[in-house]
PDB file of C-alpha atoms in Angstrom:
ATOM      1  CA  MET A   1      70.150 105.300 232.522  1.00  0.00           C
ATOM      2  CA  GLY A   2      68.371 106.023 235.658  1.00  0.00           C
ATOM      3  CA  ARG A   3      67.477 109.636 234.280  1.00  0.00           C
ATOM      4  CA  SER A   4      65.718 108.024 231.436  1.00  0.00           C
ATOM      5  CA  ILE A   5      63.705 105.727 233.389  1.00  0.00           C
ATOM      6  CA  PHE A   6      62.728 108.640 235.823  1.00  0.00           C
ATOM      7  CA  GLU A   7      61.578 110.702 232.656  1.00  0.00           C
ATOM      8  CA  THR A   8      59.550 108.013 231.257  1.00  0.00           C
ATOM      9  CA  VAL A   9      57.852 107.461 234.705  1.00  0.00           C
ATOM     10  CA  LEU A  10      57.132 111.198 235.046  1.00  0.00           C
ATOM     11  CA  GLY A  11      55.830 111.053 231.514  1.00  0.00           C
ATOM     12  CA  ALA A  12      53.523 108.248 232.105  1.00  0.00           C
ATOM     13  CA  VAL A  13      52.182 109.992 235.520  1.00  0.00           C
ATOM     14  CA  VAL A  14      51.467 113.194 233.535  1.00  0.00           C
ATOM     15  CA  LEU A  15      49.609 111.141 230.692  1.00  0.00           C
ATOM     16  CA  ILE A  16      47.504 109.446 233.383  1.00  0.00           C
ATOM     17  CA  ILE A  17      46.625 112.565 235.344  1.00  0.00           C
ATOM     18  CA  ALA A  18      45.654 114.250 231.824  1.00  0.00           C
ATOM     19  CA  ALA A  19      43.116 111.135 231.153  1.00  0.00           C
ATOM     20  CA  MET A  20      41.718 111.391 234.610  1.00  0.00           C
ATOM     21  CA  PHE A  21      41.147 114.981 233.884  1.00  0.00           C
ATOM     22  CA  MET A  22      39.596 114.387 230.546  1.00  0.00           C
ATOM     23  CA  VAL A  23      37.191 111.712 232.049  1.00  0.00           C
ATOM     24  CA  PHE A  24      36.255 113.982 234.878  1.00  0.00           C
ATOM     25  CA  ALA A  25      35.429 116.725 232.413  1.00  0.00           C
ATOM     26  CA  TYR A  26      33.442 114.578 230.020  1.00  0.00           C
ATOM     27  CA  SER A  27      31.262 113.016 232.820  1.00  0.00           C
ATOM     28  CA  SER A  28      30.612 116.510 234.628  1.00  0.00           C
ATOM     29  CA  ALA A  29      29.853 118.456 231.314  1.00  0.00           C
ATOM     30  CA  ASP A  30      26.289 117.194 230.852  1.00  0.00           C
ATOM     31  CA  LEU A  31      26.671 116.566 226.977  1.00  0.00           C
ATOM     32  CA  ARG A  32      23.829 114.390 226.635  1.00  0.00           C
ATOM     33  CA  LYS A  33      21.450 114.740 223.732  1.00  0.00           C
ATOM     34  CA  VAL A  34      17.960 115.548 224.800  1.00  0.00           C
ATOM     35  CA  LYS A  35      15.349 113.470 223.160  1.00  0.00           C
ATOM     36  CA  GLY A  36      11.808 114.851 222.974  1.00  0.00           C
ATOM     37  CA  TYR A  37       9.404 117.197 221.184  1.00  0.00           C
ATOM     38  CA  ALA A  38      10.091 119.750 218.710  1.00  0.00           C
ATOM     39  CA  VAL A  39       9.357 123.243 219.181  1.00  0.00           C
ATOM     40  CA  THR A  40      10.301 126.456 216.831  1.00  0.00           C
ATOM     41  CA  ALA A  41      10.717 130.329 217.247  1.00  0.00           C
ATOM     42  CA  ASN A  42      11.928 132.974 214.863  1.00  0.00           C
ATOM     43  CA  PHE A  43      14.080 135.768 215.736  1.00  0.00           C
ATOM     44  CA  PRO A  44      15.498 138.775 213.916  1.00  0.00           C
ATOM     45  CA  MET A  45      19.105 137.791 214.949  1.00  0.00           C
ATOM     46  CA  VAL A  46      20.701 134.894 216.887  1.00  0.00           C
ATOM     47  CA  ASP A  47      24.114 136.181 217.501  1.00  0.00           C
ATOM     48  CA  GLY A  48      26.487 133.420 218.912  1.00  0.00           C
ATOM     49  CA  LEU A  49      23.603 130.776 219.115  1.00  0.00           C
ATOM     50  CA  LYS A  50      24.715 127.451 217.696  1.00  0.00           C
ATOM     51  CA  GLU A  51      23.207 124.109 216.917  1.00  0.00           C
ATOM     52  CA  GLY A  52      23.610 121.773 219.950  1.00  0.00           C
ATOM     53  CA  ILE A  53      23.434 124.898 222.671  1.00  0.00           C
ATOM     54  CA  ASP A  54      21.298 124.156 225.693  1.00  0.00           C
ATOM     55  CA  VAL A  55      17.774 125.262 226.190  1.00  0.00           C
ATOM     56  CA  LYS A  56      17.134 126.163 229.735  1.00  0.00           C
ATOM     57  CA  VAL A  57      14.274 127.290 232.092  1.00  0.00           C
ATOM     58  CA  ASN A  58      15.345 128.922 235.271  1.00  0.00           C
ATOM     59  CA  GLY A  59      18.963 127.880 234.541  1.00  0.00           C
ATOM     60  CA  VAL A  60      17.867 124.092 234.162  1.00  0.00           C
ATOM     61  CA  LYS A  61      18.732 122.397 230.956  1.00  0.00           C
ATOM     62  CA  ILE A  62      15.546 121.161 229.655  1.00  0.00           C
ATOM     63  CA  GLY A  63      16.679 120.762 226.021  1.00  0.00           C
ATOM     64  CA  SER A  64      18.592 121.743 223.105  1.00  0.00           C
ATOM     65  CA  VAL A  65      19.056 123.737 220.160  1.00  0.00           C
ATOM     66  CA  SER A  66      18.632 121.211 217.090  1.00  0.00           C
ATOM     67  CA  GLY A  67      18.912 123.566 214.326  1.00  0.00           C
ATOM     68  CA  LEU A  68      19.219 127.286 212.734  1.00  0.00           C
ATOM     69  CA  HIS A  69      17.492 128.114 209.585  1.00  0.00           C
ATOM     70  CA  LEU A  70      17.249 131.469 207.650  1.00  0.00           C
ATOM     71  CA  ILE A  71      13.996 132.331 206.087  1.00  0.00           C
ATOM     72  CA  THR A  72      14.648 133.678 202.594  1.00  0.00           C
ATOM     73  CA  ASP A  73      10.925 133.256 201.309  1.00  0.00           C
ATOM     74  CA  PRO A  74       9.639 136.767 200.383  1.00  0.00           C
ATOM     75  CA  GLY A  75       7.057 137.982 203.002  1.00  0.00           C
ATOM     76  CA  PRO A  76       6.627 139.524 206.616  1.00  0.00           C
ATOM     77  CA  ASN A  77       9.093 136.710 208.026  1.00  0.00           C
ATOM     78  CA  GLU A  78      11.732 137.229 205.394  1.00  0.00           C
ATOM     79  CA  TYR A  79      15.307 137.186 206.808  1.00  0.00           C
ATOM     80  CA  LEU A  80      14.187 135.993 210.222  1.00  0.00           C
ATOM     81  CA  VAL A  81      15.916 133.020 211.746  1.00  0.00           C
ATOM     82  CA  THR A  82      14.191 129.810 212.773  1.00  0.00           C
ATOM     83  CA  VAL A  83      15.534 128.165 215.581  1.00  0.00           C
ATOM     84  CA  ASN A  84      14.626 124.346 216.173  1.00  0.00           C
ATOM     85  CA  MET A  85      14.614 123.236 219.727  1.00  0.00           C
ATOM     86  CA  THR A  86      14.160 119.615 221.119  1.00  0.00           C
ATOM     87  CA  ILE A  87      12.586 119.683 224.553  1.00  0.00           C
ATOM     88  CA  ASP A  88      12.431 116.955 227.175  1.00  0.00           C
ATOM     89  CA  PRO A  89       8.888 115.540 227.142  1.00  0.00           C
ATOM     90  CA  SER A  90       8.492 115.793 230.670  1.00  0.00           C
ATOM     91  CA  VAL A  91       8.409 119.622 230.454  1.00  0.00           C
ATOM     92  CA  ARG A  92       5.174 121.211 229.233  1.00  0.00           C
ATOM     93  CA  LEU A  93       5.514 125.044 228.446  1.00  0.00           C
ATOM     94  CA  PRO A  94       2.559 127.314 228.241  1.00  0.00           C
ATOM     95  CA  THR A  95       1.782 128.883 224.962  1.00  0.00           C
ATOM     96  CA  ASP A  96       2.727 132.425 226.262  1.00  0.00           C
ATOM     97  CA  THR A  97       6.280 131.164 226.869  1.00  0.00           C
ATOM     98  CA  MET A  98       9.140 133.940 225.904  1.00  0.00           C
ATOM     99  CA  ALA A  99      12.367 132.665 224.191  1.00  0.00           C
ATOM    100  CA  LEU A 100      15.436 134.706 224.477  1.00  0.00           C
ATOM    101  CA  VAL A 101      19.141 134.258 223.557  1.00  0.00           C
ATOM    102  CA  ALA A 102      21.053 134.662 226.967  1.00  0.00           C
ATOM    103  CA  THR A 103      24.607 135.308 227.896  1.00  0.00           C
ATOM    104  CA  GLU A 104      26.219 132.635 230.175  1.00  0.00           C
ATOM    105  CA  SER A 105      29.115 135.130 231.119  1.00  0.00           C
ATOM    106  CA  LEU A 106      31.221 137.997 230.148  1.00  0.00           C
ATOM    107  CA  LEU A 107      33.205 135.781 227.957  1.00  0.00           C
ATOM    108  CA  GLY A 108      30.187 135.353 225.706  1.00  0.00           C
ATOM    109  CA  GLY A 109      28.743 131.816 225.954  1.00  0.00           C
ATOM    110  CA  LYS A 110      25.141 131.674 224.882  1.00  0.00           C
ATOM    111  CA  TYR A 111      22.312 129.708 225.642  1.00  0.00           C
ATOM    112  CA  MET A 112      18.520 129.790 224.773  1.00  0.00           C
ATOM    113  CA  SER A 113      16.446 130.648 227.665  1.00  0.00           C
ATOM    114  CA  LEU A 114      12.806 130.029 228.027  1.00  0.00           C
ATOM    115  CA  GLU A 115      10.539 131.993 230.432  1.00  0.00           C
ATOM    116  CA  PRO A 116       7.216 130.140 230.857  1.00  0.00           C
ATOM    117  CA  GLY A 117       4.193 132.392 230.891  1.00  0.00           C
ATOM    118  CA  ILE A 118       0.897 132.037 232.740  1.00  0.00           C
ATOM    119  CA  ASP A 119      -1.383 130.682 230.043  1.00  0.00           C
ATOM    120  CA  GLU A 120      -3.406 127.595 230.775  1.00  0.00           C
ATOM    121  CA  GLU A 121      -2.915 126.240 227.197  1.00  0.00           C
ATOM    122  CA  MET A 122       0.180 124.521 226.394  1.00  0.00           C
ATOM    123  CA  ILE A 123       2.712 124.385 223.493  1.00  0.00           C
ATOM    124  CA  LYS A 124       1.889 121.293 221.331  1.00  0.00           C
ATOM    125  CA  THR A 125       4.329 118.267 221.787  1.00  0.00           C
ATOM    126  CA  ASP A 126       3.299 116.633 218.573  1.00  0.00           C
ATOM    127  CA  GLY A 127       6.498 118.534 216.649  1.00  0.00           C
ATOM    128  CA  THR A 128       4.308 121.431 215.534  1.00  0.00           C
ATOM    129  CA  GLY A 129       4.796 123.400 218.786  1.00  0.00           C
ATOM    130  CA  ARG A 130       5.752 127.240 218.331  1.00  0.00           C
ATOM    131  CA  VAL A 131       7.102 129.990 220.560  1.00  0.00           C
ATOM    132  CA  THR A 132       5.521 133.312 219.298  1.00  0.00           C
ATOM    133  CA  ARG A 133       7.252 135.717 221.688  1.00  0.00           C
ATOM    134  CA  THR A 134      10.797 136.106 221.080  1.00  0.00           C
ATOM    135  CA  GLN A 135      13.668 138.663 222.288  1.00  0.00           C
ATOM    136  CA  ALA A 136      16.655 139.126 220.048  1.00  0.00           C
ATOM    137  CA  PRO A 137      19.867 138.921 222.462  1.00  0.00           C
ATOM    138  CA  LEU A 138      21.521 141.988 223.494  1.00  0.00           C
ATOM    139  CA  ARG A 139      24.677 143.198 221.537  1.00  0.00           C
ATOM    140  CA  LEU A 140      27.627 144.791 223.402  1.00  0.00           C
ATOM    141  CA  ASP A 141      28.407 147.204 220.712  1.00  0.00           C
ATOM    142  CA  ASP A 142      25.050 148.418 220.657  1.00  0.00           C
ATOM    143  CA  MET A 143      24.629 148.974 224.197  1.00  0.00           C
ATOM    144  CA  ILE A 144      27.714 150.913 224.419  1.00  0.00           C
ATOM    145  CA  GLY A 145      26.741 153.049 221.352  1.00  0.00           C
ATOM    146  CA  GLN A 146      23.555 153.625 223.394  1.00  0.00           C
ATOM    147  CA  LEU A 147      25.348 154.578 226.578  1.00  0.00           C
ATOM    148  CA  ILE A 148      27.629 157.249 224.602  1.00  0.00           C
ATOM    149  CA  TYR A 149      24.563 158.703 222.987  1.00  0.00           C
ATOM    150  CA  SER A 150      22.518 158.911 226.166  1.00  0.00           C
ATOM    151  CA  SER A 151      25.537 160.337 227.975  1.00  0.00           C
ATOM    152  CA  LYS A 152      25.935 163.119 225.326  1.00  0.00           C
ATOM    153  CA  ARG A 153      22.234 163.833 225.598  1.00  0.00           C
ATOM    154  CA  GLY A 154      22.399 164.182 229.421  1.00  0.00           C
ATOM    155  CA  GLU A 155      25.049 167.116 229.305  1.00  0.00           C
ATOM    156  CA  PRO A 156      23.745 170.265 230.815  1.00  0.00           C
ATOM    157  CA  ALA A 157      22.396 172.963 228.560  1.00  0.00           C
ATOM    158  CA  LYS A 158      24.798 175.961 227.727  1.00  0.00           C
ATOM    159  CA  GLY A 159      23.677 179.053 230.062  1.00  0.00           C
ATOM    160  CA  GLY A 160      22.530 176.721 232.607  1.00  0.00           C
ATOM    161  CA  ALA A 161      23.564 177.021 236.659  1.00  0.00           C
ATOM    162  CA  ALA A 162      27.316 177.219 237.118  1.00  0.00           C
ATOM    163  CA  PRO A 163      28.723 174.481 239.370  1.00  0.00           C
ATOM    164  CA  ALA A 164      29.527 175.193 242.761  1.00  0.00           C
ATOM    165  CA  PRO A 165      33.143 176.287 243.663  1.00  0.00           C
ATOM    166  CA  ALA A 166      35.527 173.389 244.397  1.00  0.00           C
ATOM    167  CA  GLY A 167      35.891 174.722 248.211  1.00  0.00           C
ATOM    168  CA  GLY A 168      32.213 173.684 248.947  1.00  0.00           C
ATOM    169  CA  GLU A 169      31.243 177.186 249.966  1.00  0.00           C
ATOM    170  CA  PRO A 170      28.662 179.172 247.862  1.00  0.00           C
ATOM    171  CA  ALA A 171      30.388 182.236 245.876  1.00  0.00           C
ATOM    172  CA  HIS A 172      29.801 185.519 247.330  1.00  0.00           C
ATOM    173  CA  PRO A 173      28.936 188.443 244.893  1.00  0.00           C
TER     174      PRO A 173
END
């Protein structure tokens, strides 16, 4: 009888600690939905970007991605991805702001990074605002391929200088 009461109390303590952890995680996660003005940007690809992901300037959250849409209309923008963002109304961005999909860590978390420019004119806050300078995310497999290709190109040509002997002394004829 005493053992079952102990197990019940221990189970209750574990559940209370788990609930406290969940409350702490939720309160510190900054999951608030940003209300503000709409801004769009077109990207050739948005690997890993999803609706609800943070939009940041210098590491500070100023908005969130509110939608992704593939352009299928024939023309110069065909197969580009339109990213819709909601930006905090207290933040005004210059028209030469650059948008890029950035990686949070080696584990692959993504966010939208905005790098403000120096232009005096600001992006419209009436819902028609547009970021025209964008950069596609870097893909790890592409970077590895470039590294391998460039290392093959960097090999010394045949008939070049012979490497120095292992002893560090020059070879005597």
